[in-house]
Coordinates of C-alpha atoms in Angstrom, one line a residue:
X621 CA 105.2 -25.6 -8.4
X622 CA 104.1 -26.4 -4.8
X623 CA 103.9 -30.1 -3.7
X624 CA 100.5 -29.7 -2.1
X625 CA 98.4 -27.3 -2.6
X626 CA 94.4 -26.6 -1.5
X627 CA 91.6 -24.5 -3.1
X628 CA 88.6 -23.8 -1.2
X629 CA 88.9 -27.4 0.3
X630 CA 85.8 -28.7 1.8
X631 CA 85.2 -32.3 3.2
X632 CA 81.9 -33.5 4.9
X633 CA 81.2 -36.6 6.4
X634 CA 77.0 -36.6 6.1
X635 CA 76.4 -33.0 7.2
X636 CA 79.3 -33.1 9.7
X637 CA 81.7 -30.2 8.4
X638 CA 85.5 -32.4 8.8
X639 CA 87.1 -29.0 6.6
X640 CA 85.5 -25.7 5.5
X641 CA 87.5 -24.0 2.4
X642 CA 91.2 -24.6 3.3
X643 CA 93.5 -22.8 1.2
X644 CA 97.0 -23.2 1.4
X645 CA 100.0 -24.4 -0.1
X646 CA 103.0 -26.2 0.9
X647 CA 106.3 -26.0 -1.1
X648 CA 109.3 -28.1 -2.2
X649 CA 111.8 -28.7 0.4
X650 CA 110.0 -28.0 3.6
X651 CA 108.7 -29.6 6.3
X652 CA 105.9 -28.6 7.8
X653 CA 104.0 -29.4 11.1
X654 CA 99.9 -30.4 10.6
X655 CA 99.3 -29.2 14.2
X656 CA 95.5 -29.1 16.1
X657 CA 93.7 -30.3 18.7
X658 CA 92.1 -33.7 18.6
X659 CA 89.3 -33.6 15.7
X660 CA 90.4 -30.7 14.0
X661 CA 91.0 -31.9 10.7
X662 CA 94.6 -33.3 10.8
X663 CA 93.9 -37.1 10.0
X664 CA 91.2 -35.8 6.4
X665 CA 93.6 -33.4 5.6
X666 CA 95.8 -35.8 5.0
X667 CA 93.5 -38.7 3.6
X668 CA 92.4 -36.3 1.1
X669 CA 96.2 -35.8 0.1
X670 CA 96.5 -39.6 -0.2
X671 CA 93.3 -39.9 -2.3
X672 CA 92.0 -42.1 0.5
X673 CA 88.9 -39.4 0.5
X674 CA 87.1 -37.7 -2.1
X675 CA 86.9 -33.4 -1.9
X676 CA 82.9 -32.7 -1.1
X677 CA 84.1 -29.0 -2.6
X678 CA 87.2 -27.0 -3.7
X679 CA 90.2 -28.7 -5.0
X680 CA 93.7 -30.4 -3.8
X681 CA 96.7 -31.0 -6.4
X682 CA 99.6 -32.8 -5.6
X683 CA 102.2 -31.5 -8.0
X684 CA 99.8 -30.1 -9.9
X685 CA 97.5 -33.0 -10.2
X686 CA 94.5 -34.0 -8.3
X687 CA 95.1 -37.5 -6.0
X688 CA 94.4 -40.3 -8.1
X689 CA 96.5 -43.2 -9.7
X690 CA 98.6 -40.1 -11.2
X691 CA 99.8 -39.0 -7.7
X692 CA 100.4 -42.7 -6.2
X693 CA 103.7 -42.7 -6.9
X694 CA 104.3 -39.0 -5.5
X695 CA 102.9 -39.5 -1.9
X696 CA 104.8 -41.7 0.8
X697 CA 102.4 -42.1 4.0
X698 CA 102.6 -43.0 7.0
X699 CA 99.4 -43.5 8.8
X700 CA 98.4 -43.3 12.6
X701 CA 98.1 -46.8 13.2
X702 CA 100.9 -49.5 12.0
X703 CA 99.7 -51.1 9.2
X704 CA 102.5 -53.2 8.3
X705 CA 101.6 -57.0 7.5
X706 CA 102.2 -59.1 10.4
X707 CA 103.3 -62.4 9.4
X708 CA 106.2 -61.0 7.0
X709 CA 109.9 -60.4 8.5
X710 CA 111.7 -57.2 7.6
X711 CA 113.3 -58.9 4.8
X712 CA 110.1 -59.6 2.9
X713 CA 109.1 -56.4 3.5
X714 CA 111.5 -54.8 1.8
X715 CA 111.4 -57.4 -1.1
X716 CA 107.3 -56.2 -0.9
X717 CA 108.2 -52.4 -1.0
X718 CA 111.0 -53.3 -3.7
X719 CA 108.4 -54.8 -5.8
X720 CA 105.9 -52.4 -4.9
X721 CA 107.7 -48.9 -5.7
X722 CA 110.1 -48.1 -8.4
X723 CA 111.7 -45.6 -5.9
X724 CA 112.4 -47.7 -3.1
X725 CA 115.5 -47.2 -1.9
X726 CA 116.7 -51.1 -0.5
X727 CA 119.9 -49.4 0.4
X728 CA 118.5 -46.7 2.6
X729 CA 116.2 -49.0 4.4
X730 CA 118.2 -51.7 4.9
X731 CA 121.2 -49.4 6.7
X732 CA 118.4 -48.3 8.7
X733 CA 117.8 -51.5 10.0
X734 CA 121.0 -52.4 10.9
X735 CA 121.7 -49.4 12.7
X736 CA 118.6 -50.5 14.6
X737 CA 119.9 -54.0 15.3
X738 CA 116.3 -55.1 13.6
X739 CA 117.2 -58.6 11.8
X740 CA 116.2 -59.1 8.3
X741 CA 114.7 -63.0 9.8
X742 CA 112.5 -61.2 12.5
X743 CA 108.8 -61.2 11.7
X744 CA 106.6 -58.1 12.0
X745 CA 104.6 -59.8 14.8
X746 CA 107.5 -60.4 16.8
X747 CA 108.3 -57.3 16.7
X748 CA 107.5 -54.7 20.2
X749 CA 104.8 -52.3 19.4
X750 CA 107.5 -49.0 19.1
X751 CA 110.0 -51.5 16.8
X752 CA 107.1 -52.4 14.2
X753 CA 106.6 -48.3 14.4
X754 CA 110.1 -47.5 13.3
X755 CA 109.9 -50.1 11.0
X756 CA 107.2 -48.6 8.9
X757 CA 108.9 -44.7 9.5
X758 CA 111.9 -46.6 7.5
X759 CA 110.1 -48.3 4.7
X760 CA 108.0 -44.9 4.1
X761 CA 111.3 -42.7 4.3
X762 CA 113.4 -45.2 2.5
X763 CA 110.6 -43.9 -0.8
X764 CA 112.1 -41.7 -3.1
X765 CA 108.6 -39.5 -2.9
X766 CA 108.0 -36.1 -3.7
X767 CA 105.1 -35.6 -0.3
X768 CA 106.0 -37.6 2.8
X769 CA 102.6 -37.5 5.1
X770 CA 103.5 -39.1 8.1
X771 CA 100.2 -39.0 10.5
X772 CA 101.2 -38.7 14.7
X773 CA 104.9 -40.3 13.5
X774 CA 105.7 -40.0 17.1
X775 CA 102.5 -40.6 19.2
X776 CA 103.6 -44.2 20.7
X777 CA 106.9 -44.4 21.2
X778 CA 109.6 -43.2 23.9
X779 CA 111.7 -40.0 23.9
X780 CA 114.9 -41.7 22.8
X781 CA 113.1 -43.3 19.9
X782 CA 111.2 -40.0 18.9
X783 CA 114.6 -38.2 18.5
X784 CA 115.4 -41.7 16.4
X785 CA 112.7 -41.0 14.1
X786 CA 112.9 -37.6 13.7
X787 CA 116.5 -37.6 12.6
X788 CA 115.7 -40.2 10.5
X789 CA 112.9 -37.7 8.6
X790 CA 115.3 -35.2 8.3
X791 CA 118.0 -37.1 6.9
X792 CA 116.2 -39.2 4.7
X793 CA 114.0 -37.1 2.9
X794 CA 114.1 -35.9 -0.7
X795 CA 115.2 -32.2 -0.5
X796 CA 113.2 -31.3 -3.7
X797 CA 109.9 -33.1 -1.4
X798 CA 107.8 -31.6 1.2
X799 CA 107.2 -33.6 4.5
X800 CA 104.0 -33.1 6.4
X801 CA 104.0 -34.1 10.1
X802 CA 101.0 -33.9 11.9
X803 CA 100.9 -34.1 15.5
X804 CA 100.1 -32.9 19.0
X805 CA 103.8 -33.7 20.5
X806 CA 104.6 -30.1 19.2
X807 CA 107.6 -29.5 21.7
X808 CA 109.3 -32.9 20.4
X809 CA 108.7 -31.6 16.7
X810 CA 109.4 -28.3 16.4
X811 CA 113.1 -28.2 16.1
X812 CA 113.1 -30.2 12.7
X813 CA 110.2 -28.1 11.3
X814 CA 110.4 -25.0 8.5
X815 CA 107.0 -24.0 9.2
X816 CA 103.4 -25.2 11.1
X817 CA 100.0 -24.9 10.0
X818 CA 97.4 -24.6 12.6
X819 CA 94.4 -25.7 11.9
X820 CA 91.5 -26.2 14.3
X821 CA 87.4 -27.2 13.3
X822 CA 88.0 -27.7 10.4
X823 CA 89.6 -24.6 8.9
X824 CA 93.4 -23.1 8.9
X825 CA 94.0 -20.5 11.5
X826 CA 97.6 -19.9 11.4
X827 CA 100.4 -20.4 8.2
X828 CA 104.3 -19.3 9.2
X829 CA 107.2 -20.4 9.3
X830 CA 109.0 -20.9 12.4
X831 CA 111.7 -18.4 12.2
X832 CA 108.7 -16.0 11.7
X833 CA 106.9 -16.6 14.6
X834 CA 110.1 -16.9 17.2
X835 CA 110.7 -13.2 15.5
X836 CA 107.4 -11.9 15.5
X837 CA 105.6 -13.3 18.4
X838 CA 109.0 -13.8 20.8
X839 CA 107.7 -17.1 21.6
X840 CA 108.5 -20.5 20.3
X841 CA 105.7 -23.0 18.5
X842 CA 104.3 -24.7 21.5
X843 CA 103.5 -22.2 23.4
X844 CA 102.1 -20.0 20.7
X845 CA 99.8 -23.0 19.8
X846 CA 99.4 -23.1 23.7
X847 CA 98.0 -19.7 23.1
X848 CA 96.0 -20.2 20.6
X849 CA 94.4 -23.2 21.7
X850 CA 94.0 -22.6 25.1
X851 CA 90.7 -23.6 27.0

């Protein structure tokens, strides 16, 4: 069965077309790059996923079931902006995602931390802008999930820390789940990713998996996307 999976998919926001019948499907054990210019879709893509927004037509099933309280406990995300509370250290939020999710891995998160040199005393608002960013990459990997949506993971923070992060997807994710980055760092990303989806105004333009496009096109990700998206 695939993790995610879209039917026609069609979101409007008034009579502002946001995605026009998306179809595709993303399976266990991949992880998959969300990539598209700026307004293309990304961002309700993956809001619909979450159950944040409501199809206007079509379908979308997480594991076979449409997003609702069903599917809650299936979906980690990670959205663009850090939305950790402020005034908690990292101790209470992991006592808050303990309490919170049944598959919270303390363990997991906690070694994370340390390797990080993050002290369980600090506060979130103490915190610099990329550390409060890796803070709430661990608590969303350190979720025994079945669909990991991590929206522009990397969009803030310095190389080092980007290679940081993504190792800690890779090596921290369920291998029966799918992860979904979405991004436009595409060079940064694209050695941890099994496939990409291009999508652009709203609709899917491209579905492959890497190896196939390296094979195919003789090219890597970026600069087919370069290609495709060119001015």
């Amino acid at each position: 069965m695939s993790v995610l999976q879209c039917n026609g998919l069609s979101k409007r926001y008034g009579k502002a077309p946001a995605l026009e019948q998306v179809s595709l499907a993303i399976e266990p054990g991949r992880i998959v790059g969300l990539l598209g210019p700026n307004g293309s879709g990304k961002t309700t893509l993956i809001k619909l996923a979450n159950g944040l927004l409501t199809p206007s037509e079509g379908e979308i099933l997480i594991c076979g079931a449409a997003p609702g309280r069903a599917t809650h406990s299936l979906v980690s995300y990670l959205p663009e902006r850090t939305c950790i509370p402020t005034w908690m250290s990292a101790r209470q939020l992991l006592d808050f995602y303990g309490d919170f999710y049944p598959d919270f891995r303390r363990d997991a998160a906690e070694e994370m931390l340390q390797h990080l040199d993050i002290s369980p005393a600090q506060r979130v608002k103490q915190m610099s802008k990329g550390t409060r960013e890796k803070v709430q990459l661990i608590m969303v990997m350190s979720r025994q999930a079945k669909l990991y949506l991590l929206d522009e993971p990397i969009g803030g923070v310095d190389p080092a820390t980007r290679d940081y992060i993504l190792s800690t997807i890779i090596s921290n994710y369920n291998p029966e789940a799918a992860v979904v980055i979405s991004t436009h760092l595409i060079s940064d990303v694209e050695k941890v990713l099994d496939e990409v989806i291009f999508i652009n105004r709203g609709q899917v333009m491209l579905q492959s998996s890497v190896d196939e496009i390296r094979e195919e096109k003789g090219m890597s990700v970026d600069a087919l996307f370069r290609e495709v998206f060119k001015c």
